[in-house]
Amino acid sequence: MKMILIKKASFKTALLCFGFFAILGCKQKENKVGDTEKTQQKPNILFVAIDDLRPEIGAYGSSIAVTPNMDKLASQGLVFNRAYCQEAICSPSRASIMTGARPESIGVIENFTYFRDANPDIITLPQHFKNNGYETTYTGKIYHKTGFADLDLSWSRKPAYDKMTIEKSNTPGGFAKKESQEMFRKNQAEVIAKYGPNAPRNGLGKGPAYENADVPDHFYEDGYNTELAIVTLKDMLEKNPDKPFFLGLGMKKPHLDWLAPTKYWELYNPEDIQLTNQPNAPENGATMGLHPSFELRARYGIPKKGDIDDELARTLKHAYLACISYVDAQIGKMIDALDEMGVRDNTIIVLWSDHGWHLGEMGIWGKATNYEIATRVPLMIWTPDMLKENRGVKSNALVELVDMYPTLCELAGLDQPEHLEGKSFMPLLSDPDQAWKPAAFSQFPTPALREWAANPLSQGMRETYFGPLIEEVEDKIKSQVGDDWNRDLFENKLMGYAMRTNDYRFIVWKDYTKKDSEPLFYELFDHRTDPNETKNIASENPELVKQLLEQFNKGWKGNYKQ
């Protein structure tokens, strides 16, 4: 059990925080004996989480995504052009963000380990704010799932369900259409009967991958949760108007299944949707580094092996884009509520996604890889008193999602717990182009031979229609690694560690249970000439590999030193 201690903020940090929030002002209060003292007004936090969103929004250069609200926020705040998750899968990424520690440090590298079971005494981000006088609450998806939501320790109150005038939908699979509901119900019942109650958890028994239904925004969960967040905000302000809040708003889309009201589908002309021009795996890349698109293929109507044809691929991308626009509209409603309730001028807004997503790039559909397309995420922050010249600026500094915890602490003037493994990017708000840390780190265990939740393959996955696909992938790995093949190693112990520097992505594949073991394979991509990571050049550049390996072996701590 790790003991968590709290350290005092340095004098320099305290001065910086004071200066940064000077514009928010100090309010005078009288104590019981008549003396007057100044107290810093604590900023509120709106913490907006989005699931499975790659930087496919206008502010990040998407030529097609209709995202006016996120684009507006980006134009008023600071956008991080090179932000990276610590693992491209939901639970490890979110556990890392919320604890401020990296996946292996907290023992969460797949979706089924609850971070609190593995770290009973760790202080989470909202827990730290709660312990420092904040009202903390959330709606939607902040942690991986409700069972992992740390309800007793992270949050000070429940959402204002009693104030809702909209009824929450509760249909099978969340679908609006009867045929989709029946398909979901039937498929789930079949796999439960054959493989037991955990079969749905392991990804079997799914309904359609997408749905276009003429329903109001609140029918689907993100619309409902946004309305719930708004009434909860109002309730907090009415009951405790002088108490700062930390409000988490978690958007489930564009996570599969891609369910969005018709009006968001109608924002796009299918003929304008361009498919990837990179349908092939990286030349000389690691065969264990790409999976067979299990997450998408588990859905009804998706081919269980082979290529996704162009017509279906265009429909799938259309569905993903519709969900992005649906989410964007909800975020706009939430930010408007801050303005309408008069608290925007003292509220920090931070918006992030837990990881990216392949939409056919490298021949796959899904998250769960160590490549740029899966690990790079949108991240933006708005503060009331940002310098005018820095609003709408894009910083190319390498930042990580694990950096959000110390950043929000520093912005709010809170001490930082000792266990944090990120670096506050608050200084970038005043100088976005300054020299910053030289590397960002991500990881993922053998995507090819794990389920998309990063857990080892279940018996159900091996026995169903995925069985031949798994054998096909396994044969490719054996062909590439030769005598290094070992089933236990490749299925259970092999980890890909990615280091993103200014110019390169460097991936080291090794046994994570033996830190000093020799790497089995290297991948190296030069982002100056190959930003889409189409060719692994490691074998052609042994000296560069040696140099990058030396930097990699310093770890995240060694790379924090300028």
Coordinates of C-alpha atoms in Angstrom, one line a residue:
M1 CA 0.0 0.0 0.0
K2 CA 1.4 3.3 -1.1
M3 CA 1.2 6.1 1.5
I4 CA 0.1 9.4 -0.1
L5 CA 1.6 12.6 1.3
I6 CA 0.8 16.2 0.5
K7 CA 3.6 18.6 -0.3
K8 CA 3.5 22.4 0.1
A9 CA 3.5 24.5 -3.0
S10 CA 6.8 26.2 -3.5
F11 CA 7.0 30.0 -2.9
K12 CA 7.6 30.5 -6.7
T13 CA 4.4 28.5 -7.5
A14 CA 2.4 30.4 -4.9
L15 CA 3.5 33.7 -6.4
L16 CA 2.7 32.5 -9.9
C17 CA -0.8 31.3 -8.9
F18 CA -1.5 34.6 -7.1
G19 CA -0.5 36.6 -10.2
F20 CA -2.4 34.4 -12.5
F21 CA -5.6 34.9 -10.7
A22 CA -5.2 38.5 -9.6
I23 CA -7.8 39.6 -12.1
L24 CA -10.4 37.4 -10.3
G25 CA -9.9 39.6 -7.4
C26 CA -9.8 39.1 -3.6
K27 CA -12.8 39.6 -1.5
Q28 CA -12.7 41.1 2.0
K29 CA -14.3 39.3 4.9
E30 CA -14.5 40.2 8.5
N31 CA -13.6 37.7 11.2
K32 CA -15.3 37.4 14.5
V33 CA -13.1 39.9 16.2
G34 CA -13.4 42.5 13.5
D35 CA -10.1 42.1 11.8
T36 CA -10.2 42.1 8.0
E37 CA -8.3 39.5 6.0
K38 CA -8.0 38.8 2.3
T39 CA -9.0 35.4 0.9
Q40 CA -8.4 34.3 -2.6
Q41 CA -11.5 33.5 -4.6
K42 CA -11.2 29.9 -5.7
P43 CA -11.9 29.2 -9.4
N44 CA -14.6 26.8 -10.4
I45 CA -13.7 23.9 -12.7
L46 CA -15.8 22.5 -15.6
F47 CA -14.1 19.2 -16.5
V48 CA -15.3 18.0 -19.9
A49 CA -14.4 14.5 -20.8
I50 CA -15.1 13.0 -24.3
D51 CA -14.9 9.3 -25.1
D52 CA -12.9 8.0 -28.1
L53 CA -12.6 11.4 -29.8
R54 CA -9.5 11.8 -32.0
P55 CA -8.7 15.4 -33.0
E56 CA -11.4 15.3 -35.6
I57 CA -12.8 18.7 -34.9
G58 CA -12.5 22.0 -36.8
A59 CA -10.1 23.6 -34.3
Y60 CA -7.6 20.8 -35.1
G61 CA -7.9 21.1 -38.8
S62 CA -10.7 18.7 -39.7
S63 CA -12.1 19.8 -43.1
I64 CA -15.5 18.2 -42.5
A65 CA -16.3 18.0 -38.8
V66 CA -19.1 20.4 -37.7
T67 CA -18.0 21.4 -34.3
P68 CA -18.9 25.1 -33.7
N69 CA -18.9 25.0 -29.9
M70 CA -15.6 23.2 -29.4
D71 CA -14.1 25.5 -32.1
K72 CA -15.4 28.6 -30.3
L73 CA -13.9 27.3 -27.0
A74 CA -10.6 26.7 -28.8
S75 CA -10.7 30.2 -30.3
Q76 CA -11.0 31.7 -26.8
G77 CA -8.5 29.4 -24.9
L78 CA -5.3 27.5 -25.5
V79 CA -5.2 24.5 -27.7
F80 CA -2.6 21.8 -27.2
N81 CA -1.7 20.5 -30.7
R82 CA 0.4 17.6 -29.3
A83 CA -1.3 16.1 -26.3
Y84 CA -1.1 12.4 -25.7
C85 CA -2.9 9.8 -23.5
Q86 CA -1.0 7.3 -21.4
E87 CA -2.8 4.3 -22.8
A88 CA -5.3 4.2 -25.7
I89 CA -8.1 2.5 -23.8
C90 CA -10.8 3.8 -21.5
S91 CA -10.1 2.6 -18.0
P92 CA -6.3 2.9 -17.9
S93 CA -6.4 6.3 -19.5
R94 CA -9.1 7.6 -17.2
A95 CA -7.6 6.0 -14.1
S96 CA -4.3 7.7 -15.0
I97 CA -5.9 11.1 -15.5
M98 CA -7.9 10.9 -12.3
T99 CA -5.1 9.7 -10.1
G100 CA -2.4 11.7 -11.7
A101 CA -0.2 8.6 -12.0
R102 CA 0.8 6.4 -15.0
P103 CA -0.9 3.1 -15.8
E104 CA 1.8 0.8 -14.5
S105 CA 2.4 2.9 -11.4
I106 CA -1.2 2.3 -10.4
G107 CA -1.4 -1.2 -11.8
V108 CA -4.2 -0.5 -14.3
I109 CA -3.3 -1.6 -17.8
E110 CA -6.7 -3.1 -18.9
N111 CA -10.3 -2.2 -18.4
F112 CA -11.2 -4.7 -15.6
T113 CA -8.9 -3.6 -12.7
Y114 CA -10.5 -1.0 -10.5
F115 CA -7.9 1.6 -9.6
R116 CA -9.2 2.0 -6.0
D117 CA -8.8 -1.8 -5.4
A118 CA -5.2 -1.5 -6.4
N119 CA -4.6 1.8 -4.7
P120 CA -6.8 2.1 -1.7
D121 CA -5.3 5.3 -0.3
I122 CA -4.5 7.3 -3.5
I123 CA -6.0 10.8 -3.7
T124 CA -7.9 11.4 -6.9
L125 CA -8.3 14.7 -8.6
P126 CA -11.9 15.5 -7.6
Q127 CA -11.2 14.0 -4.1
H128 CA -8.3 16.5 -3.7
F129 CA -10.6 19.4 -4.7
K130 CA -13.3 18.1 -2.3
N131 CA -10.8 17.9 0.5
N132 CA -9.9 21.5 -0.2
G133 CA -13.5 22.9 0.1
Y134 CA -14.9 22.3 -3.3
E135 CA -18.3 20.8 -4.1
T136 CA -17.5 18.0 -6.5
T137 CA -20.0 16.1 -8.7
Y138 CA -20.3 14.7 -12.1
T139 CA -22.7 13.4 -14.8
G140 CA -21.9 11.0 -17.6
K141 CA -18.7 9.1 -18.1
I142 CA -15.7 10.5 -16.1
Y143 CA -14.2 7.3 -14.7
H144 CA -14.5 4.2 -16.9
K145 CA -17.9 3.0 -15.6
T146 CA -20.3 3.5 -12.7
G147 CA -18.7 0.7 -10.8
F148 CA -15.4 2.4 -10.9
A149 CA -16.7 5.9 -10.2
D150 CA -15.2 6.2 -6.7
L151 CA -18.5 7.5 -5.4
D152 CA -17.6 7.6 -1.7
L153 CA -14.3 9.4 -2.0
S154 CA -14.1 11.5 -5.1
W155 CA -17.5 13.2 -5.0
S156 CA -19.2 15.4 -2.4
R157 CA -22.7 15.1 -3.7
K158 CA -25.0 13.3 -6.3
P159 CA -26.4 15.0 -9.4
A160 CA -29.7 16.7 -9.0
Y161 CA -31.9 13.9 -10.3
D162 CA -34.8 15.2 -8.3
K163 CA -34.7 18.5 -10.2
M164 CA -35.0 16.8 -13.6
T165 CA -38.2 17.3 -15.6
I166 CA -37.0 15.0 -18.5
E167 CA -37.5 11.3 -18.1
K168 CA -34.4 9.2 -18.7
S169 CA -34.6 6.6 -21.5
N170 CA -33.9 3.0 -20.6
T171 CA -34.1 1.0 -23.8
P172 CA -32.1 -2.2 -24.6
G173 CA -28.6 -1.1 -25.6
G174 CA -29.7 2.5 -25.6
F175 CA -31.2 2.1 -29.0
A176 CA -34.2 4.2 -30.2
K177 CA -35.4 1.9 -33.0
K178 CA -37.3 -1.3 -32.1
E179 CA -35.4 -3.4 -34.5
S180 CA -32.1 -2.4 -33.0
Q181 CA -33.4 -3.1 -29.5
E182 CA -34.6 -6.5 -30.5
M183 CA -31.3 -7.3 -32.3
F184 CA -29.3 -6.3 -29.2
R185 CA -31.5 -8.2 -26.8
K186 CA -31.4 -11.4 -29.0
N187 CA -27.6 -11.3 -29.5
Q188 CA -26.9 -10.7 -25.9
A189 CA -29.1 -13.5 -24.7
E190 CA -27.4 -15.9 -27.0
V191 CA -23.9 -15.3 -25.8
I192 CA -24.9 -15.2 -22.2
A193 CA -26.6 -18.6 -22.6
K194 CA -23.4 -20.0 -24.2
Y195 CA -20.5 -18.3 -22.4
G196 CA -22.1 -17.0 -19.1
P197 CA -22.9 -13.6 -17.7
N198 CA -19.5 -12.1 -18.4
A199 CA -19.8 -12.6 -22.2
P200 CA -21.3 -9.0 -22.8
R201 CA -18.5 -7.6 -20.6
N202 CA -16.0 -9.3 -22.9
G203 CA -17.5 -7.7 -26.0
L204 CA -19.8 -10.3 -27.3
G205 CA -23.5 -10.1 -28.1
K206 CA -23.7 -6.6 -29.6
G207 CA -26.4 -4.8 -31.6
P208 CA -25.8 -2.5 -34.6
A209 CA -22.7 -0.3 -34.8
Y210 CA -24.7 2.8 -35.5
E211 CA -28.2 4.3 -35.4
N212 CA -29.8 7.3 -37.1
A213 CA -33.1 8.1 -35.3
D214 CA -35.4 11.1 -35.2
V215 CA -35.3 11.6 -31.5
P216 CA -34.6 14.6 -29.2
D217 CA -31.1 15.1 -27.9
H218 CA -32.0 13.9 -24.4
F219 CA -33.2 10.5 -25.6
Y220 CA -29.5 9.4 -25.9
E221 CA -27.4 9.4 -22.8
D222 CA -25.1 12.4 -23.6
G223 CA -28.1 14.7 -24.1
Y224 CA -29.7 13.6 -20.9
N225 CA -26.5 13.8 -18.9
T226 CA -25.9 17.4 -20.1
E227 CA -29.4 18.4 -19.0
L228 CA -28.7 16.8 -15.7
A229 CA -25.4 18.6 -15.4
I230 CA -27.1 21.9 -16.0
V231 CA -29.8 21.4 -13.4
T232 CA -27.1 20.1 -11.0
L233 CA -25.1 23.3 -11.5
K234 CA -28.1 25.4 -10.8
D235 CA -28.9 23.4 -7.7
M236 CA -25.3 23.8 -6.4
L237 CA -25.4 27.6 -7.0
E238 CA -28.7 27.9 -5.2
K239 CA -27.7 25.9 -2.2
N240 CA -24.0 26.9 -1.8
P241 CA -23.5 30.1 -3.9
D242 CA -20.1 30.9 -2.3
K243 CA -18.7 27.4 -2.5
P244 CA -16.5 26.7 -5.5
F245 CA -17.4 23.6 -7.6
F246 CA -15.6 20.9 -9.6
L247 CA -18.2 19.7 -12.1
G248 CA -17.4 16.7 -14.4
L249 CA -19.4 16.4 -17.6
G250 CA -18.6 13.1 -19.4
M251 CA -19.6 12.6 -23.0
K252 CA -19.9 8.9 -24.0
K253 CA -19.9 9.5 -27.7
P254 CA -18.2 9.1 -30.2
H255 CA -17.6 5.7 -28.4
L256 CA -19.4 2.8 -30.1
D257 CA -22.2 2.3 -30.6
W258 CA -22.5 5.4 -32.8
L259 CA -26.0 6.6 -31.9
A260 CA -27.0 10.2 -32.8
P261 CA -30.2 12.0 -33.5
T262 CA -31.0 12.4 -37.2
K263 CA -30.4 16.2 -37.3
Y264 CA -26.7 15.6 -36.6
W265 CA -26.4 13.0 -39.4
E266 CA -28.0 15.6 -41.7
L267 CA -25.1 18.0 -41.2
Y268 CA -23.0 15.8 -43.5
N269 CA -23.3 14.9 -47.2
P270 CA -22.0 11.3 -47.5
E271 CA -20.4 12.2 -50.8
D272 CA -18.1 14.7 -49.0
I273 CA -16.8 12.2 -46.5
Q274 CA -13.3 11.2 -47.5
L275 CA -11.9 7.8 -46.5
T276 CA -8.4 7.3 -45.3
N277 CA -5.6 7.2 -47.8
Q278 CA -3.6 5.0 -45.5
P279 CA -5.3 1.6 -45.6
N280 CA -2.2 -0.4 -45.0
A281 CA -0.2 -1.3 -41.9
P282 CA 3.2 0.4 -41.5
E283 CA 5.9 -1.0 -43.7
N284 CA 8.2 -3.2 -41.5
G285 CA 5.9 -2.4 -38.5
A286 CA 5.3 -4.7 -35.6
T287 CA 2.7 -7.3 -36.4
M288 CA 1.8 -7.4 -32.8
G289 CA 1.1 -3.7 -32.8
L290 CA -2.2 -3.7 -34.7
H291 CA -5.3 -5.6 -33.8
P292 CA -8.0 -7.1 -36.1
S293 CA -10.6 -4.4 -35.3
F294 CA -12.4 -6.7 -32.7
E295 CA -14.4 -3.8 -31.2
L296 CA -16.1 -2.9 -34.4
R297 CA -16.4 -6.4 -35.8
A298 CA -18.3 -7.5 -32.7
R299 CA -21.2 -5.3 -33.9
Y300 CA -24.1 -6.7 -35.9
G301 CA -23.7 -6.3 -39.7
I302 CA -19.9 -5.8 -39.7
P303 CA -17.7 -8.4 -41.5
K304 CA -16.0 -10.7 -39.0
K305 CA -12.9 -10.8 -41.2
G306 CA -11.5 -9.2 -44.3
D307 CA -11.8 -5.6 -45.5
I308 CA -14.5 -3.1 -44.6
D309 CA -15.7 -2.0 -48.1
D310 CA -15.8 1.7 -49.0
E311 CA -19.6 2.0 -48.8
L312 CA -19.7 0.7 -45.3
A313 CA -16.6 2.6 -44.3
R314 CA -18.2 5.9 -45.5
T315 CA -21.3 5.1 -43.4
L316 CA -19.3 4.3 -40.4
K317 CA -17.3 7.5 -40.6
H318 CA -20.5 9.4 -41.2
A319 CA -21.8 7.9 -37.9
Y320 CA -18.7 8.8 -36.1
L321 CA -18.9 12.4 -37.3
A322 CA -22.6 12.7 -36.4
C323 CA -21.8 11.6 -32.9
I324 CA -19.0 14.3 -32.7
S325 CA -21.5 17.0 -33.7
Y326 CA -24.0 15.7 -31.3
V327 CA -21.5 15.9 -28.5
D328 CA -20.4 19.3 -29.6
A329 CA -24.0 20.6 -29.3
Q330 CA -24.2 19.3 -25.7
I331 CA -20.9 21.0 -24.8
G332 CA -22.3 24.2 -26.2
K333 CA -25.4 24.0 -24.0
M334 CA -23.2 23.4 -20.9
I335 CA -21.0 26.4 -21.6
D336 CA -24.0 28.6 -22.3
A337 CA -25.4 27.5 -18.9
L338 CA -22.2 28.8 -17.2
D339 CA -22.8 32.2 -18.9
E340 CA -26.5 32.3 -18.1
M341 CA -25.9 31.5 -14.4
G342 CA -23.2 34.2 -14.1
V343 CA -20.3 31.9 -13.2
R344 CA -18.3 31.8 -16.5
D345 CA -16.0 34.6 -15.4
N346 CA -14.7 32.5 -12.5
T347 CA -14.7 29.0 -14.1
I348 CA -11.8 27.2 -15.7
I349 CA -12.9 25.0 -18.6
V350 CA -10.7 22.0 -19.6
L351 CA -11.8 19.7 -22.4
W352 CA -10.1 16.5 -23.3
S353 CA -10.6 13.0 -24.8
D354 CA -9.3 9.8 -23.3
H355 CA -7.6 8.6 -26.5
G356 CA -7.9 8.6 -30.3
W357 CA -9.4 6.2 -32.8
H358 CA -8.4 4.6 -36.1
L359 CA -11.1 5.1 -38.8
G360 CA -9.5 2.7 -41.3
E361 CA -6.0 4.1 -40.9
M362 CA -3.4 1.4 -41.0
G363 CA -6.2 -1.0 -42.0
I364 CA -8.0 -1.1 -38.7
W365 CA -11.0 0.4 -36.9
G366 CA -10.7 1.2 -33.2
K367 CA -8.4 2.5 -30.5
A368 CA -5.9 0.3 -28.6
T369 CA -2.6 0.9 -30.4
N370 CA 0.6 2.7 -29.7
Y371 CA 0.5 4.9 -32.8
E372 CA -0.1 8.6 -33.2
I373 CA -3.7 8.1 -34.4
A374 CA -4.7 6.3 -31.2
T375 CA -2.6 8.2 -28.6
R376 CA -2.9 11.8 -29.8
V377 CA -6.0 13.6 -28.3
P378 CA -7.7 16.9 -28.3
L379 CA -6.9 19.0 -25.2
M380 CA -7.9 22.6 -24.7
I381 CA -8.2 24.9 -21.7
W382 CA -9.9 28.2 -21.1
T383 CA -9.3 30.4 -18.1
P384 CA -11.1 33.7 -17.3
D385 CA -7.9 35.8 -17.2
M386 CA -5.8 34.4 -20.0
L387 CA -3.7 36.9 -21.8
K388 CA -5.5 38.2 -24.9
E389 CA -2.6 37.5 -27.2
N390 CA -2.7 33.8 -26.1
R391 CA -6.4 33.2 -26.7
G392 CA -6.9 31.0 -29.7
V393 CA -3.2 30.0 -29.8
K394 CA -2.1 26.5 -30.5
S395 CA 0.9 25.2 -28.5
N396 CA 3.1 22.6 -30.0
A397 CA 4.5 21.6 -26.6
L398 CA 4.5 17.9 -25.8
V399 CA 1.9 17.4 -23.0
E400 CA 0.2 14.4 -21.5
L401 CA -3.2 13.8 -20.0
V402 CA -1.5 12.9 -16.7
D403 CA -0.5 16.6 -16.6
M404 CA -4.0 17.8 -16.0
Y405 CA -4.1 16.9 -12.3
P406 CA -1.1 19.1 -11.3
T407 CA -2.2 21.8 -13.7
L408 CA -5.6 22.2 -12.2
C409 CA -4.1 22.1 -8.7
E410 CA -1.7 24.9 -9.6
L411 CA -4.4 27.0 -11.3
A412 CA -6.6 26.7 -8.2
G413 CA -3.8 27.4 -5.8
L414 CA -3.9 23.9 -4.2
D415 CA -0.9 21.9 -2.9
Q416 CA 0.0 18.9 -5.1
P417 CA -0.1 15.4 -3.7
E418 CA 3.3 13.7 -3.7
H419 CA 2.3 10.8 -5.9
L420 CA 1.6 12.9 -9.0
E421 CA 3.6 11.8 -12.1
G422 CA 2.6 14.7 -14.5
K423 CA 3.9 18.2 -15.0
S424 CA 1.7 21.2 -14.6
F425 CA 1.4 23.0 -18.0
M426 CA 0.1 26.2 -16.4
P427 CA 3.3 28.1 -17.5
L428 CA 2.3 27.4 -21.1
L429 CA -0.8 29.5 -20.6
S430 CA 1.3 32.6 -20.4
D431 CA 4.1 31.4 -22.8
P432 CA 2.7 28.7 -25.2
D433 CA 5.9 28.5 -27.2
Q434 CA 8.5 28.1 -24.4
A435 CA 10.8 25.0 -24.3
W436 CA 8.9 22.2 -22.6
K437 CA 9.5 18.5 -21.8
P438 CA 11.2 16.5 -24.6
A439 CA 9.0 13.4 -24.6
A440 CA 5.5 12.1 -24.0
F441 CA 4.9 8.4 -23.1
S442 CA 2.2 5.9 -23.9
Q443 CA 1.8 2.2 -23.7
F444 CA -0.4 -0.7 -24.7
P445 CA -0.1 -4.5 -24.3
T446 CA 0.0 -6.6 -27.5
P447 CA -3.0 -5.2 -29.3
A448 CA -3.0 -8.1 -31.8
L449 CA -3.5 -10.8 -29.1
R450 CA -5.7 -9.0 -26.6
E451 CA -9.3 -7.8 -26.6
W452 CA -9.9 -4.1 -27.2
A453 CA -10.3 -3.7 -23.4
A454 CA -6.6 -4.7 -23.3
N455 CA -7.5 -7.9 -21.3
P456 CA -6.3 -11.3 -22.4
L457 CA -8.5 -13.1 -25.0
S458 CA -11.5 -14.8 -23.4
Q459 CA -12.7 -18.3 -24.3
G460 CA -15.7 -16.8 -26.0
M461 CA -13.6 -14.6 -28.2
R462 CA -11.5 -17.6 -29.2
E463 CA -14.5 -19.9 -30.0
T464 CA -16.8 -17.5 -31.8
Y465 CA -16.3 -16.0 -35.3
F466 CA -13.1 -14.4 -34.0
G467 CA -11.3 -17.7 -33.7
P468 CA -10.0 -17.9 -37.3
L469 CA -9.1 -14.2 -37.2
I470 CA -7.0 -14.7 -34.0
E471 CA -5.1 -17.6 -35.6
E472 CA -4.4 -15.5 -38.7
V473 CA -2.9 -12.7 -36.6
E474 CA -0.9 -15.1 -34.6
D475 CA 0.6 -16.7 -37.7
K476 CA 1.8 -13.2 -38.8
I477 CA 3.5 -12.6 -35.5
K478 CA 5.2 -16.0 -35.5
S479 CA 6.5 -15.3 -39.1
Q480 CA 7.9 -11.9 -38.0
V481 CA 9.5 -12.9 -34.6
G482 CA 10.6 -16.4 -35.4
D483 CA 12.4 -18.1 -32.5
D484 CA 11.3 -15.3 -30.1
W485 CA 7.7 -16.5 -30.3
N486 CA 6.3 -17.6 -26.9
R487 CA 2.6 -17.7 -26.4
D488 CA 2.6 -16.7 -22.7
L489 CA 4.9 -13.8 -23.4
F490 CA 3.0 -12.4 -26.4
E491 CA -0.5 -12.8 -25.0
N492 CA 0.1 -11.9 -21.3
K493 CA 3.4 -10.1 -20.8
L494 CA 4.4 -8.2 -23.9
M495 CA 4.0 -4.4 -23.7
G496 CA 4.6 -1.8 -26.3
Y497 CA 6.0 1.4 -24.9
A498 CA 5.8 4.5 -27.1
M499 CA 7.9 7.6 -26.7
R500 CA 6.9 10.6 -28.7
T501 CA 9.6 13.2 -29.1
N502 CA 9.6 16.4 -31.2
D503 CA 10.6 14.5 -34.3
Y504 CA 10.0 10.8 -33.7
R505 CA 7.7 8.1 -32.4
F506 CA 9.8 5.4 -30.9
I507 CA 8.1 2.1 -29.7
V508 CA 9.9 -0.5 -27.6
W509 CA 8.3 -4.0 -27.3
K510 CA 9.4 -5.9 -24.2
D511 CA 8.3 -8.1 -21.3
Y512 CA 6.8 -5.6 -18.9
T513 CA 7.1 -8.1 -16.0
K514 CA 10.9 -7.9 -16.4
K515 CA 12.0 -4.3 -16.6
D516 CA 15.6 -5.2 -17.5
S517 CA 14.7 -7.6 -20.2
E518 CA 16.0 -7.0 -23.7
P519 CA 13.5 -5.5 -26.2
L520 CA 12.2 -7.9 -28.8
F521 CA 11.3 -5.3 -31.4
Y522 CA 11.7 -1.6 -32.2
E523 CA 9.5 0.7 -34.2
L524 CA 10.8 4.2 -35.3
F525 CA 8.8 6.8 -37.3
D526 CA 10.2 10.1 -38.4
H527 CA 7.5 12.7 -38.1
R528 CA 9.4 15.3 -40.1
T529 CA 9.0 13.2 -43.3
D530 CA 6.4 10.6 -42.3
P531 CA 3.7 12.1 -40.1
N532 CA 1.3 9.3 -40.8
E533 CA 3.8 6.7 -39.6
T534 CA 3.7 4.6 -42.8
K535 CA 7.2 3.1 -42.5
N536 CA 9.2 1.7 -39.6
I537 CA 12.8 2.9 -40.1
A538 CA 14.4 1.3 -37.0
S539 CA 16.5 -1.3 -38.9
E540 CA 17.9 1.4 -41.1
N541 CA 19.0 3.7 -38.3
P542 CA 20.8 1.7 -35.6
E543 CA 22.6 4.7 -34.1
L544 CA 19.4 6.7 -33.8
V545 CA 17.7 3.7 -32.2
K546 CA 20.5 3.5 -29.7
Q547 CA 20.3 7.2 -29.0
L548 CA 16.5 7.1 -28.5
L549 CA 16.7 4.0 -26.4
E550 CA 19.0 5.8 -24.1
Q551 CA 16.5 8.6 -23.8
F552 CA 13.6 6.1 -23.4
N553 CA 15.4 4.3 -20.5
K554 CA 15.5 7.6 -18.6
G555 CA 11.7 7.2 -18.3
W556 CA 9.3 10.0 -17.8
K557 CA 11.2 11.4 -14.8
G558 CA 14.4 11.7 -16.6
N559 CA 12.7 13.4 -19.5
Y560 CA 11.2 16.1 -17.3
K561 CA 14.6 17.6 -16.9
Q562 CA 15.3 20.2 -19.6

